[in-house]
Amino acid sequence: MTIDETHDPARESWVESANGHADFPIQNLPLGIFSRNGDNPRGGIAIGDMIVDLRALVLSGLLEGEAREAASAADSPSLNAMLALGAGPRRELRRRVSALLAKNATEQAQVEPLLVPQSEARMHLPAHVGDYTDFYVGIHHATNIGSLFRPDNPLLPNYKHVPIGYHGRASTIRPTGAEVIRPQGQTKAPTADSPSFGPIAKLDYELELGVWMAVGNDLGSPIPIAEALDHVAGITLLNDWSARDIQAWEYQPLGPFLAKNFLSTVSPWIVTMEALAPFRRAQPARPEGDPRPLPYLWDEADQSEGALSLELDVFLTSAAMREKGMEPLRLSHGAASNMYWTIAQMVTHHASNGCQMQTGDLLGSGTISGPEDGSQGSLMEITRNGKEPVELPTGETRTFLEDGDELALAGHFTADGAVSIGFGECRGTVSPART
Amino acid sequence: MTIDETHDPARESWVESANGHADFPIQNLPLGIFSRNGDNPRGGIAIGDMIVDLRALVLSGLLEGEAREAASAADSPSLNAMLALGAGPRRELRRRVSALLAKNATEQAQVEPLLVPQSEARMHLPAHVGDYTDFYVGIHHATNIGSLFRPDNPLLPNYKHVPIGYHGRASTIRPTGAEVIRPQGQTKAPTADSPSFGPIAKLDYELELGVWMAVGNDLGSPIPIAEALDHVAGITLLNDWSARDIQAWEYQPLGPFLAKNFLSTVSPWIVTMEALAPFRRAQPARPEGDPRPLPYLWDEADQSEGALSLELDVFLTSAAMREKGMEPLRLSHGAASNMYWTIAQMVTHHASNGCQMQTGDLLGSGTISGPEDGSQGSLMEITRNGKEPVELPTGETRTFLEDGDELALAGHFTADGAVSIGFGECRGTVSPART
């Protein structure tokens, strides 16, 4: 990992809202797709409350070489062409934009007119998703859920050898703010004689990270673990909305299907691998007795910096709380260090059979829960599948999500000597089933 | 279903190779994407040993109205734009092309120069695949495989209520002829203490139908079963190559992943819903005691014509057989009537939670096996997971596929009073693992 002047904690921006911004100080500079007033969606970089319009920046003549190449490729309704250029042009663009936005930059007067207020922009998916894969690397989540579905056998024998994953649905991934329509589905209560169809009762969220692929591989050519992160553009927050009652009835023997594919929400800004360099950490040592991964999944460098110093929060606001002007209730506070497998291990395992990865593919981490109460990344875990309701400040209770509930994920990278950065918004509000 | 003059069994073509052609008589006219001499891939229609070049046909001025609209939309490296037009324009193009190719058509001299020999063409995927879903509707396969993985519990309680399916990998779908590189993977023999990584031993095929979606739905808007087939363009053969040893180790709890996503092969011609109209049949009655599907999955019209009169064959040719000039060995002969759920039920269930389907999505049926020996659609079933090897005419034996083996699927629609039609080629040859 390279730490350079773009990470300098002393660097401030002439965009005043960036200085002290919880998500988008000048040390972040995440990539996204925005539109304004119904014009064509195109690439931008977040800075404080503003967006640098990359099309306008190219036209300004302030970019050269690889930085210009990257920004030009981002003049598109998706970042796929830009991401496919790989880390070099992405890094050059970051360095140039960081310099242009830095306090005392001589180009301030030229750049200032190229900024778009985020309040006037609509955010889109940052990339066209080719395939979406969801992993299961949150070991405490796997244990918690496993104990609910299989009390005798919570963590299966393969878990510590294989980064377990499965394919999800690409067509239903949406950026923050998308309506969460309560799905209908076929469910069967354990006590019922036969299944029925209708609006589901157990609507849940899942707190995950999303990994965006920058550069793919050819069909039949695995990705060695030492090269895995060269294929990754960066990460976002991911809420893999889940219908627990559909899941319980449908998931055997082929895994979750309609329980998961009605919607997944991402935060719309890709926090790049460059931006998160100061927050990489040694992967926590495996507990005594756990197997060492097979050689194709083992890389000393990955072990020494494959984890992230990243705190994760989940907030719930019911309709009644909104009406009363109450603050959101924090449902959980956890950490990305609860990932049993690293991002590099996920990528390398996925391609180990020759499976072709492509620019814009999205990999979910699976739900990230901590081991203790208060750190669990789904209501299924928090309420023990509905047995222990959560009390809201209004006196309402929740076992699963109700119509009108707003659920928001947040994540912040923190490290000594570094300015904290975040993802921005990843939220959705539940609307009634369309019967 | 509409039977019109395009299905007339007396109709012959002035393209002589079409008359009596096993797959592509004038009654079929399937849609595909071809290229010749490295030029841009574009849409075509198969007739006998030839292809009607739809770009050239548009330029000829022989098309009007919706037929011209459909053919113009097919002038693209994928049929997505054409398929998105729906059944109306597709049917008009079929009727016009059928008339132009019919014996004694006055336009023969104008159309003849627009034909491309299939022997000079390279076939591509017919559409850009958005999402790929694999169902599990072959009930005998589900029972056979279930009894190998779960001897006590072969068919799970949900099977007869839910069209079980799971998401597959879109990026690794290829047209016939794609190299089948033996994958590497993490496997663990039941007797081994720990897993290992290397070329897999249990490479298998799966005989399936592929359903191509023509018209999608909006996120949150289910597809009523009476309208389901309006969303379907047609079908192909699908070989869902499988690594049984990876599958056994990885598949719990989230389903197959790397066992299935290294390659899936389709026949490159879409046999349209219009072409297969004469071969639609009543869905076989459910056995006494089986539950009646819930109302959202039940439609009398679908029950009366939701099955297909379609015979399916699988052929194996080892390298030694090829060297000796031997004919392929037929591994199985079965029928599509072994599908427990109809195509309409698959589509409607998939969208029942509001999941968005899109033009170009591919739905696999799952492996189609018959109940008796000789009709099973995978080597896993035929050899009882390797316990009962198949003998080849060379004296070689096979439990699973060996390097150099060529595996080919074939399917033919047959009905009294109709000319039989087929899919063309769906084959692949196994090459050694790249270690």
Short mmCIF file of N, CA and C in Angstrom, two decimals, chain B residues 3-144:
data_model
loop_
_atom_site.label_atom_id
_atom_site.label_comp_id
_atom_site.label_asym_id
_atom_site.label_seq_id
_atom_site.Cartn_x
_atom_site.Cartn_y
_atom_site.Cartn_z
N ILE B 3 -51.16 -21.58 -34.51
CA ILE B 3 -50.57 -22.35 -35.61
C ILE B 3 -50.97 -21.63 -36.91
N ASP B 4 -49.99 -21.27 -37.70
CA ASP B 4 -50.31 -20.54 -38.93
C ASP B 4 -49.57 -21.18 -40.10
N GLU B 5 -49.56 -20.46 -41.22
CA GLU B 5 -48.98 -21.03 -42.44
C GLU B 5 -47.48 -21.32 -42.28
N THR B 6 -46.82 -20.65 -41.33
CA THR B 6 -45.38 -20.91 -41.16
C THR B 6 -45.10 -22.32 -40.63
N HIS B 7 -46.13 -22.95 -40.05
CA HIS B 7 -45.97 -24.31 -39.52
C HIS B 7 -46.46 -25.37 -40.49
N ASP B 8 -47.02 -24.96 -41.62
CA ASP B 8 -47.60 -25.91 -42.58
C ASP B 8 -46.59 -27.01 -42.92
N PRO B 9 -46.91 -28.27 -42.59
CA PRO B 9 -45.93 -29.33 -42.84
C PRO B 9 -45.66 -29.53 -44.34
N ALA B 10 -46.54 -29.03 -45.18
CA ALA B 10 -46.32 -29.18 -46.63
C ALA B 10 -45.37 -28.12 -47.17
N ARG B 11 -45.10 -27.09 -46.37
CA ARG B 11 -44.25 -26.01 -46.89
C ARG B 11 -42.79 -26.48 -46.99
N GLU B 12 -42.21 -26.28 -48.15
CA GLU B 12 -40.79 -26.57 -48.35
C GLU B 12 -40.09 -25.28 -48.77
N SER B 13 -38.77 -25.34 -48.74
CA SER B 13 -37.98 -24.15 -49.09
C SER B 13 -37.22 -24.37 -50.39
N TRP B 14 -36.95 -23.28 -51.09
CA TRP B 14 -36.03 -23.38 -52.23
C TRP B 14 -34.57 -23.53 -51.75
N VAL B 15 -34.33 -23.34 -50.44
CA VAL B 15 -33.02 -23.72 -49.88
C VAL B 15 -33.08 -25.23 -49.68
N GLU B 16 -32.50 -25.98 -50.61
CA GLU B 16 -32.74 -27.42 -50.65
C GLU B 16 -32.30 -28.11 -49.36
N SER B 17 -31.21 -27.62 -48.74
CA SER B 17 -30.71 -28.30 -47.53
C SER B 17 -31.70 -28.21 -46.38
N ALA B 18 -32.66 -27.29 -46.48
CA ALA B 18 -33.64 -27.15 -45.39
C ALA B 18 -34.66 -28.27 -45.40
N ASN B 19 -34.95 -28.81 -46.56
CA ASN B 19 -36.03 -29.80 -46.67
C ASN B 19 -35.54 -31.14 -46.13
N GLY B 20 -36.15 -31.57 -45.06
CA GLY B 20 -35.68 -32.79 -44.38
C GLY B 20 -34.56 -32.53 -43.39
N HIS B 21 -34.18 -31.27 -43.19
CA HIS B 21 -33.09 -30.96 -42.24
C HIS B 21 -33.56 -31.30 -40.82
N ALA B 22 -32.69 -31.96 -40.07
CA ALA B 22 -33.08 -32.42 -38.73
C ALA B 22 -33.38 -31.26 -37.79
N ASP B 23 -32.71 -30.15 -37.95
CA ASP B 23 -32.89 -29.03 -37.03
C ASP B 23 -33.59 -27.82 -37.65
N PHE B 24 -33.21 -27.47 -38.87
CA PHE B 24 -33.57 -26.17 -39.41
C PHE B 24 -34.37 -26.22 -40.71
N PRO B 25 -35.49 -26.97 -40.75
CA PRO B 25 -36.38 -26.85 -41.89
C PRO B 25 -37.05 -25.47 -41.86
N ILE B 26 -37.82 -25.15 -42.88
CA ILE B 26 -38.43 -23.82 -42.96
C ILE B 26 -39.44 -23.60 -41.83
N GLN B 27 -39.88 -24.66 -41.18
CA GLN B 27 -40.83 -24.50 -40.06
C GLN B 27 -40.14 -23.99 -38.78
N ASN B 28 -38.79 -23.94 -38.74
CA ASN B 28 -38.12 -23.53 -37.51
C ASN B 28 -37.76 -22.04 -37.53
N LEU B 29 -36.79 -21.69 -38.38
CA LEU B 29 -36.36 -20.28 -38.50
C LEU B 29 -35.92 -19.67 -37.16
N PRO B 30 -34.94 -20.32 -36.50
CA PRO B 30 -34.47 -19.79 -35.21
C PRO B 30 -33.57 -18.57 -35.39
N LEU B 31 -33.42 -17.82 -34.32
CA LEU B 31 -32.68 -16.56 -34.31
C LEU B 31 -31.31 -16.73 -33.67
N GLY B 32 -30.29 -16.13 -34.27
CA GLY B 32 -28.96 -16.20 -33.68
C GLY B 32 -28.11 -15.01 -34.08
N ILE B 33 -26.89 -14.99 -33.53
CA ILE B 33 -25.90 -13.96 -33.87
C ILE B 33 -24.70 -14.66 -34.51
N PHE B 34 -24.30 -14.21 -35.70
CA PHE B 34 -23.19 -14.84 -36.40
C PHE B 34 -22.21 -13.77 -36.89
N SER B 35 -21.01 -14.23 -37.20
CA SER B 35 -20.07 -13.36 -37.93
C SER B 35 -19.36 -14.21 -38.97
N ARG B 36 -18.79 -13.54 -39.95
CA ARG B 36 -18.06 -14.26 -41.00
C ARG B 36 -16.79 -13.49 -41.30
N ASN B 37 -15.67 -14.20 -41.40
CA ASN B 37 -14.40 -13.56 -41.74
C ASN B 37 -14.04 -12.44 -40.77
N GLY B 38 -14.41 -12.62 -39.51
CA GLY B 38 -14.04 -11.63 -38.51
C GLY B 38 -14.80 -10.32 -38.60
N ASP B 39 -15.89 -10.26 -39.37
CA ASP B 39 -16.66 -9.02 -39.41
C ASP B 39 -17.53 -8.90 -38.16
N ASN B 40 -18.25 -7.81 -38.06
CA ASN B 40 -19.07 -7.58 -36.87
C ASN B 40 -20.16 -8.61 -36.72
N PRO B 41 -20.30 -9.20 -35.54
CA PRO B 41 -21.41 -10.12 -35.30
C PRO B 41 -22.74 -9.40 -35.49
N ARG B 42 -23.72 -10.14 -36.04
CA ARG B 42 -25.04 -9.55 -36.30
C ARG B 42 -26.08 -10.65 -36.38
N GLY B 43 -27.34 -10.25 -36.42
CA GLY B 43 -28.43 -11.20 -36.36
C GLY B 43 -28.64 -11.98 -37.65
N GLY B 44 -29.07 -13.23 -37.48
CA GLY B 44 -29.39 -14.07 -38.62
C GLY B 44 -30.45 -15.09 -38.26
N ILE B 45 -30.99 -15.73 -39.29
CA ILE B 45 -32.00 -16.78 -39.12
C ILE B 45 -31.50 -18.02 -39.84
N ALA B 46 -31.51 -19.17 -39.14
CA ALA B 46 -31.01 -20.41 -39.75
C ALA B 46 -32.07 -21.01 -40.66
N ILE B 47 -31.62 -21.46 -41.83
CA ILE B 47 -32.47 -22.20 -42.78
C ILE B 47 -31.60 -23.27 -43.42
N GLY B 48 -31.88 -24.55 -43.08
CA GLY B 48 -31.03 -25.63 -43.58
C GLY B 48 -29.59 -25.40 -43.18
N ASP B 49 -28.66 -25.47 -44.12
CA ASP B 49 -27.24 -25.26 -43.83
C ASP B 49 -26.82 -23.81 -43.97
N MET B 50 -27.80 -22.94 -44.14
CA MET B 50 -27.50 -21.53 -44.43
C MET B 50 -28.02 -20.62 -43.32
N ILE B 51 -27.62 -19.34 -43.43
CA ILE B 51 -28.11 -18.30 -42.52
C ILE B 51 -28.62 -17.14 -43.36
N VAL B 52 -29.81 -16.66 -43.05
CA VAL B 52 -30.29 -15.42 -43.66
C VAL B 52 -29.67 -14.25 -42.90
N ASP B 53 -28.90 -13.43 -43.61
CA ASP B 53 -28.25 -12.26 -43.01
C ASP B 53 -29.29 -11.16 -42.88
N LEU B 54 -29.70 -10.86 -41.66
CA LEU B 54 -30.81 -9.91 -41.49
C LEU B 54 -30.43 -8.48 -41.87
N ARG B 55 -29.16 -8.13 -41.69
CA ARG B 55 -28.74 -6.80 -42.13
C ARG B 55 -28.93 -6.68 -43.65
N ALA B 56 -28.46 -7.69 -44.36
CA ALA B 56 -28.58 -7.66 -45.82
C ALA B 56 -30.05 -7.68 -46.24
N LEU B 57 -30.85 -8.40 -45.45
CA LEU B 57 -32.28 -8.48 -45.81
C LEU B 57 -32.95 -7.11 -45.64
N VAL B 58 -32.58 -6.39 -44.60
CA VAL B 58 -33.12 -5.03 -44.44
C VAL B 58 -32.70 -4.16 -45.62
N LEU B 59 -31.42 -4.24 -45.96
CA LEU B 59 -30.90 -3.39 -47.05
C LEU B 59 -31.53 -3.74 -48.39
N SER B 60 -32.00 -4.99 -48.53
CA SER B 60 -32.59 -5.43 -49.80
C SER B 60 -33.93 -4.75 -50.08
N GLY B 61 -34.52 -4.19 -49.04
CA GLY B 61 -35.82 -3.55 -49.23
C GLY B 61 -36.99 -4.52 -49.26
N LEU B 62 -36.74 -5.78 -48.90
CA LEU B 62 -37.80 -6.79 -48.98
C LEU B 62 -38.67 -6.85 -47.72
N LEU B 63 -38.35 -6.04 -46.73
CA LEU B 63 -39.12 -6.06 -45.49
C LEU B 63 -39.84 -4.73 -45.29
N GLU B 64 -40.96 -4.82 -44.61
CA GLU B 64 -41.72 -3.62 -44.27
C GLU B 64 -42.24 -3.72 -42.84
N GLY B 65 -42.66 -2.60 -42.31
CA GLY B 65 -43.40 -2.58 -41.05
C GLY B 65 -42.66 -3.25 -39.91
N GLU B 66 -43.42 -4.04 -39.12
CA GLU B 66 -42.84 -4.66 -37.94
C GLU B 66 -41.74 -5.66 -38.28
N ALA B 67 -41.88 -6.34 -39.42
CA ALA B 67 -40.83 -7.29 -39.82
C ALA B 67 -39.52 -6.56 -40.04
N ARG B 68 -39.60 -5.41 -40.68
CA ARG B 68 -38.40 -4.60 -40.92
C ARG B 68 -37.86 -4.05 -39.59
N GLU B 69 -38.77 -3.65 -38.72
CA GLU B 69 -38.35 -3.14 -37.41
C GLU B 69 -37.56 -4.21 -36.64
N ALA B 70 -38.08 -5.44 -36.66
CA ALA B 70 -37.41 -6.53 -35.94
C ALA B 70 -36.04 -6.83 -36.55
N ALA B 71 -35.98 -6.91 -37.87
CA ALA B 71 -34.71 -7.24 -38.52
C ALA B 71 -33.69 -6.12 -38.33
N SER B 72 -34.14 -4.88 -38.35
CA SER B 72 -33.23 -3.75 -38.13
C SER B 72 -32.66 -3.80 -36.71
N ALA B 73 -33.52 -4.12 -35.75
CA ALA B 73 -33.06 -4.20 -34.36
C ALA B 73 -32.05 -5.33 -34.18
N ALA B 74 -32.11 -6.34 -35.06
CA ALA B 74 -31.18 -7.47 -34.96
C ALA B 74 -29.82 -7.17 -35.58
N ASP B 75 -29.67 -5.98 -36.17
CA ASP B 75 -28.37 -5.61 -36.75
C ASP B 75 -27.50 -5.05 -35.64
N SER B 76 -26.97 -5.97 -34.82
CA SER B 76 -26.30 -5.62 -33.57
C SER B 76 -25.53 -6.86 -33.14
N PRO B 77 -24.51 -6.72 -32.28
CA PRO B 77 -23.81 -7.92 -31.78
C PRO B 77 -24.62 -8.76 -30.81
N SER B 78 -25.80 -8.30 -30.46
CA SER B 78 -26.69 -9.13 -29.63
C SER B 78 -28.12 -8.93 -30.09
N LEU B 79 -28.97 -9.90 -29.80
CA LEU B 79 -30.38 -9.79 -30.18
C LEU B 79 -31.22 -9.05 -29.13
N ASN B 80 -30.57 -8.48 -28.11
CA ASN B 80 -31.36 -7.89 -27.03
C ASN B 80 -32.38 -6.86 -27.53
N ALA B 81 -31.95 -5.96 -28.41
CA ALA B 81 -32.87 -4.91 -28.87
C ALA B 81 -34.04 -5.53 -29.62
N MET B 82 -33.77 -6.55 -30.40
CA MET B 82 -34.85 -7.21 -31.12
C MET B 82 -35.78 -7.95 -30.17
N LEU B 83 -35.22 -8.69 -29.25
CA LEU B 83 -36.05 -9.45 -28.31
C LEU B 83 -36.94 -8.52 -27.49
N ALA B 84 -36.42 -7.35 -27.16
CA ALA B 84 -37.17 -6.40 -26.34
C ALA B 84 -38.43 -5.90 -27.05
N LEU B 85 -38.49 -6.08 -28.36
CA LEU B 85 -39.70 -5.66 -29.09
C LEU B 85 -40.89 -6.55 -28.80
N GLY B 86 -40.62 -7.76 -28.30
CA GLY B 86 -41.72 -8.67 -27.96
C GLY B 86 -42.15 -9.52 -29.14
N ALA B 87 -43.26 -10.21 -28.94
CA ALA B 87 -43.66 -11.27 -29.86
C ALA B 87 -44.19 -10.73 -31.20
N GLY B 88 -44.83 -9.59 -31.19
CA GLY B 88 -45.46 -9.09 -32.42
C GLY B 88 -44.48 -8.93 -33.58
N PRO B 89 -43.48 -8.08 -33.44
CA PRO B 89 -42.51 -7.92 -34.52
C PRO B 89 -41.75 -9.22 -34.84
N ARG B 90 -41.48 -10.02 -33.81
CA ARG B 90 -40.78 -11.31 -34.04
C ARG B 90 -41.63 -12.19 -34.93
N ARG B 91 -42.94 -12.22 -34.68
CA ARG B 91 -43.84 -13.06 -35.47
C ARG B 91 -43.96 -12.54 -36.91
N GLU B 92 -44.02 -11.23 -37.04
CA GLU B 92 -44.13 -10.66 -38.40
C GLU B 92 -42.88 -10.97 -39.21
N LEU B 93 -41.71 -10.89 -38.58
CA LEU B 93 -40.47 -11.22 -39.29
C LEU B 93 -40.47 -12.69 -39.69
N ARG B 94 -40.91 -13.54 -38.77
CA ARG B 94 -40.98 -14.98 -39.08
C ARG B 94 -41.87 -15.24 -40.29
N ARG B 95 -43.04 -14.61 -40.30
CA ARG B 95 -43.98 -14.84 -41.40
C ARG B 95 -43.39 -14.36 -42.73
N ARG B 96 -42.75 -13.22 -42.70
CA ARG B 96 -42.20 -12.68 -43.95
C ARG B 96 -41.03 -13.52 -44.43
N VAL B 97 -40.13 -13.91 -43.52
CA VAL B 97 -38.97 -14.72 -43.93
C VAL B 97 -39.43 -16.08 -44.41
N SER B 98 -40.45 -16.65 -43.75
CA SER B 98 -40.98 -17.93 -44.20
C SER B 98 -41.50 -17.83 -45.63
N ALA B 99 -42.20 -16.73 -45.92
CA ALA B 99 -42.73 -16.55 -47.28
C ALA B 99 -41.61 -16.37 -48.30
N LEU B 100 -40.58 -15.61 -47.90
CA LEU B 100 -39.48 -15.34 -48.84
C LEU B 100 -38.67 -16.60 -49.14
N LEU B 101 -38.62 -17.52 -48.16
CA LEU B 101 -37.80 -18.74 -48.33
C LEU B 101 -38.61 -19.91 -48.89
N ALA B 102 -39.92 -19.74 -49.01
CA ALA B 102 -40.76 -20.86 -49.46
C ALA B 102 -40.52 -21.16 -50.94
N LYS B 103 -40.64 -22.44 -51.22
CA LYS B 103 -40.50 -22.88 -52.61
C LYS B 103 -41.44 -22.05 -53.48
N ASN B 104 -40.97 -21.64 -54.62
CA ASN B 104 -41.73 -20.85 -55.59
C ASN B 104 -41.91 -19.39 -55.18
N ALA B 105 -41.22 -18.95 -54.11
CA ALA B 105 -41.29 -17.52 -53.77
C ALA B 105 -40.73 -16.72 -54.95
N THR B 106 -41.43 -15.67 -55.32
CA THR B 106 -40.97 -14.89 -56.48
C THR B 106 -39.70 -14.11 -56.17
N GLU B 107 -39.39 -13.96 -54.84
CA GLU B 107 -38.21 -13.17 -54.45
C GLU B 107 -36.95 -14.02 -54.35
N GLN B 108 -37.00 -15.31 -54.74
CA GLN B 108 -35.85 -16.19 -54.53
C GLN B 108 -34.54 -15.59 -55.06
N ALA B 109 -34.58 -15.02 -56.26
CA ALA B 109 -33.34 -14.51 -56.86
C ALA B 109 -32.77 -13.34 -56.05
N GLN B 110 -33.66 -12.59 -55.39
CA GLN B 110 -33.17 -11.47 -54.57
C GLN B 110 -32.62 -11.95 -53.22
N VAL B 111 -33.24 -13.01 -52.69
CA VAL B 111 -32.86 -13.47 -51.34
C VAL B 111 -31.62 -14.37 -51.38
N GLU B 112 -31.47 -15.13 -52.44
CA GLU B 112 -30.38 -16.12 -52.50
C GLU B 112 -29.00 -15.50 -52.21
N PRO B 113 -28.70 -14.33 -52.73
CA PRO B 113 -27.37 -13.74 -52.43
C PRO B 113 -27.20 -13.28 -50.99
N LEU B 114 -28.29 -13.25 -50.24
CA LEU B 114 -28.22 -12.78 -48.85
C LEU B 114 -27.94 -13.91 -47.86
N LEU B 115 -27.79 -15.13 -48.40
CA LEU B 115 -27.57 -16.28 -47.52
C LEU B 115 -26.08 -16.50 -47.28
N VAL B 116 -25.75 -16.88 -46.07
CA VAL B 116 -24.37 -17.16 -45.67
C VAL B 116 -24.29 -18.63 -45.28
N PRO B 117 -23.33 -19.38 -45.83
CA PRO B 117 -23.23 -20.79 -45.40
C PRO B 117 -22.85 -20.88 -43.91
N GLN B 118 -23.56 -21.73 -43.18
CA GLN B 118 -23.21 -21.91 -41.76
C GLN B 118 -21.77 -22.38 -41.60
N SER B 119 -21.26 -23.09 -42.59
CA SER B 119 -19.89 -23.61 -42.49
C SER B 119 -18.87 -22.47 -42.50
N GLU B 120 -19.26 -21.30 -43.00
CA GLU B 120 -18.33 -20.15 -43.03
C GLU B 120 -18.58 -19.18 -41.88
N ALA B 121 -19.58 -19.48 -41.06
CA ALA B 121 -19.96 -18.53 -40.01
C ALA B 121 -19.44 -18.98 -38.66
N ARG B 122 -19.17 -18.01 -37.83
CA ARG B 122 -18.90 -18.29 -36.43
C ARG B 122 -20.12 -17.84 -35.65
N MET B 123 -20.60 -18.71 -34.73
CA MET B 123 -21.78 -18.36 -33.94
C MET B 123 -21.35 -17.76 -32.60
N HIS B 124 -22.12 -16.77 -32.16
CA HIS B 124 -21.87 -16.09 -30.89
C HIS B 124 -23.06 -16.34 -29.96
N LEU B 125 -22.96 -15.85 -28.73
CA LEU B 125 -24.15 -15.90 -27.87
C LEU B 125 -25.27 -15.10 -28.53
N PRO B 126 -26.51 -15.60 -28.50
CA PRO B 126 -27.58 -14.86 -29.16
C PRO B 126 -27.93 -13.55 -28.48
N ALA B 127 -27.68 -13.46 -27.19
CA ALA B 127 -28.01 -12.22 -26.47
C ALA B 127 -26.97 -11.98 -25.39
N HIS B 128 -26.84 -10.73 -25.01
CA HIS B 128 -26.06 -10.40 -23.83
C HIS B 128 -26.87 -10.84 -22.62
N VAL B 129 -26.28 -11.71 -21.80
CA VAL B 129 -26.99 -12.26 -20.65
C VAL B 129 -26.88 -11.29 -19.49
N GLY B 130 -28.01 -10.80 -19.02
CA GLY B 130 -28.00 -9.94 -17.84
C GLY B 130 -27.79 -10.79 -16.60
N ASP B 131 -28.77 -11.60 -16.28
CA ASP B 131 -28.66 -12.52 -15.15
C ASP B 131 -28.98 -13.93 -15.64
N TYR B 132 -28.34 -14.88 -15.02
CA TYR B 132 -28.58 -16.29 -15.34
C TYR B 132 -29.07 -16.99 -14.08
N THR B 133 -30.23 -17.63 -14.19
CA THR B 133 -30.82 -18.36 -13.07
C THR B 133 -30.97 -19.81 -13.48
N ASP B 134 -30.64 -20.70 -12.59
CA ASP B 134 -30.80 -22.11 -12.89
C ASP B 134 -31.87 -22.70 -11.97
N PHE B 135 -32.89 -23.28 -12.58
CA PHE B 135 -33.94 -23.94 -11.81
C PHE B 135 -33.58 -25.41 -11.59
N TYR B 136 -34.55 -26.15 -11.13
CA TYR B 136 -34.29 -27.52 -10.66
C TYR B 136 -35.57 -28.31 -10.90
N VAL B 137 -36.17 -28.09 -12.09
CA VAL B 137 -37.52 -28.62 -12.31
C VAL B 137 -37.55 -30.06 -12.80
N GLY B 138 -36.37 -30.64 -13.06
CA GLY B 138 -36.34 -32.05 -13.44
C GLY B 138 -36.48 -32.91 -12.19
N ILE B 139 -37.68 -33.38 -11.93
CA ILE B 139 -37.95 -34.01 -10.63
C ILE B 139 -37.18 -35.31 -10.45
N HIS B 140 -36.96 -36.05 -11.54
CA HIS B 140 -36.21 -37.30 -11.40
C HIS B 140 -34.74 -37.01 -11.11
N HIS B 141 -34.21 -35.94 -11.73
CA HIS B 141 -32.85 -35.52 -11.40
C HIS B 141 -32.76 -35.10 -9.94
N ALA B 142 -33.72 -34.28 -9.51
CA ALA B 142 -33.69 -33.82 -8.11
C ALA B 142 -33.73 -35.01 -7.15
N THR B 143 -34.51 -36.01 -7.51
CA THR B 143 -34.60 -37.20 -6.65
C THR B 143 -33.30 -38.00 -6.69
N ASN B 144 -32.76 -38.18 -7.91
CA ASN B 144 -31.54 -38.96 -8.05
C ASN B 144 -30.36 -38.31 -7.32
#
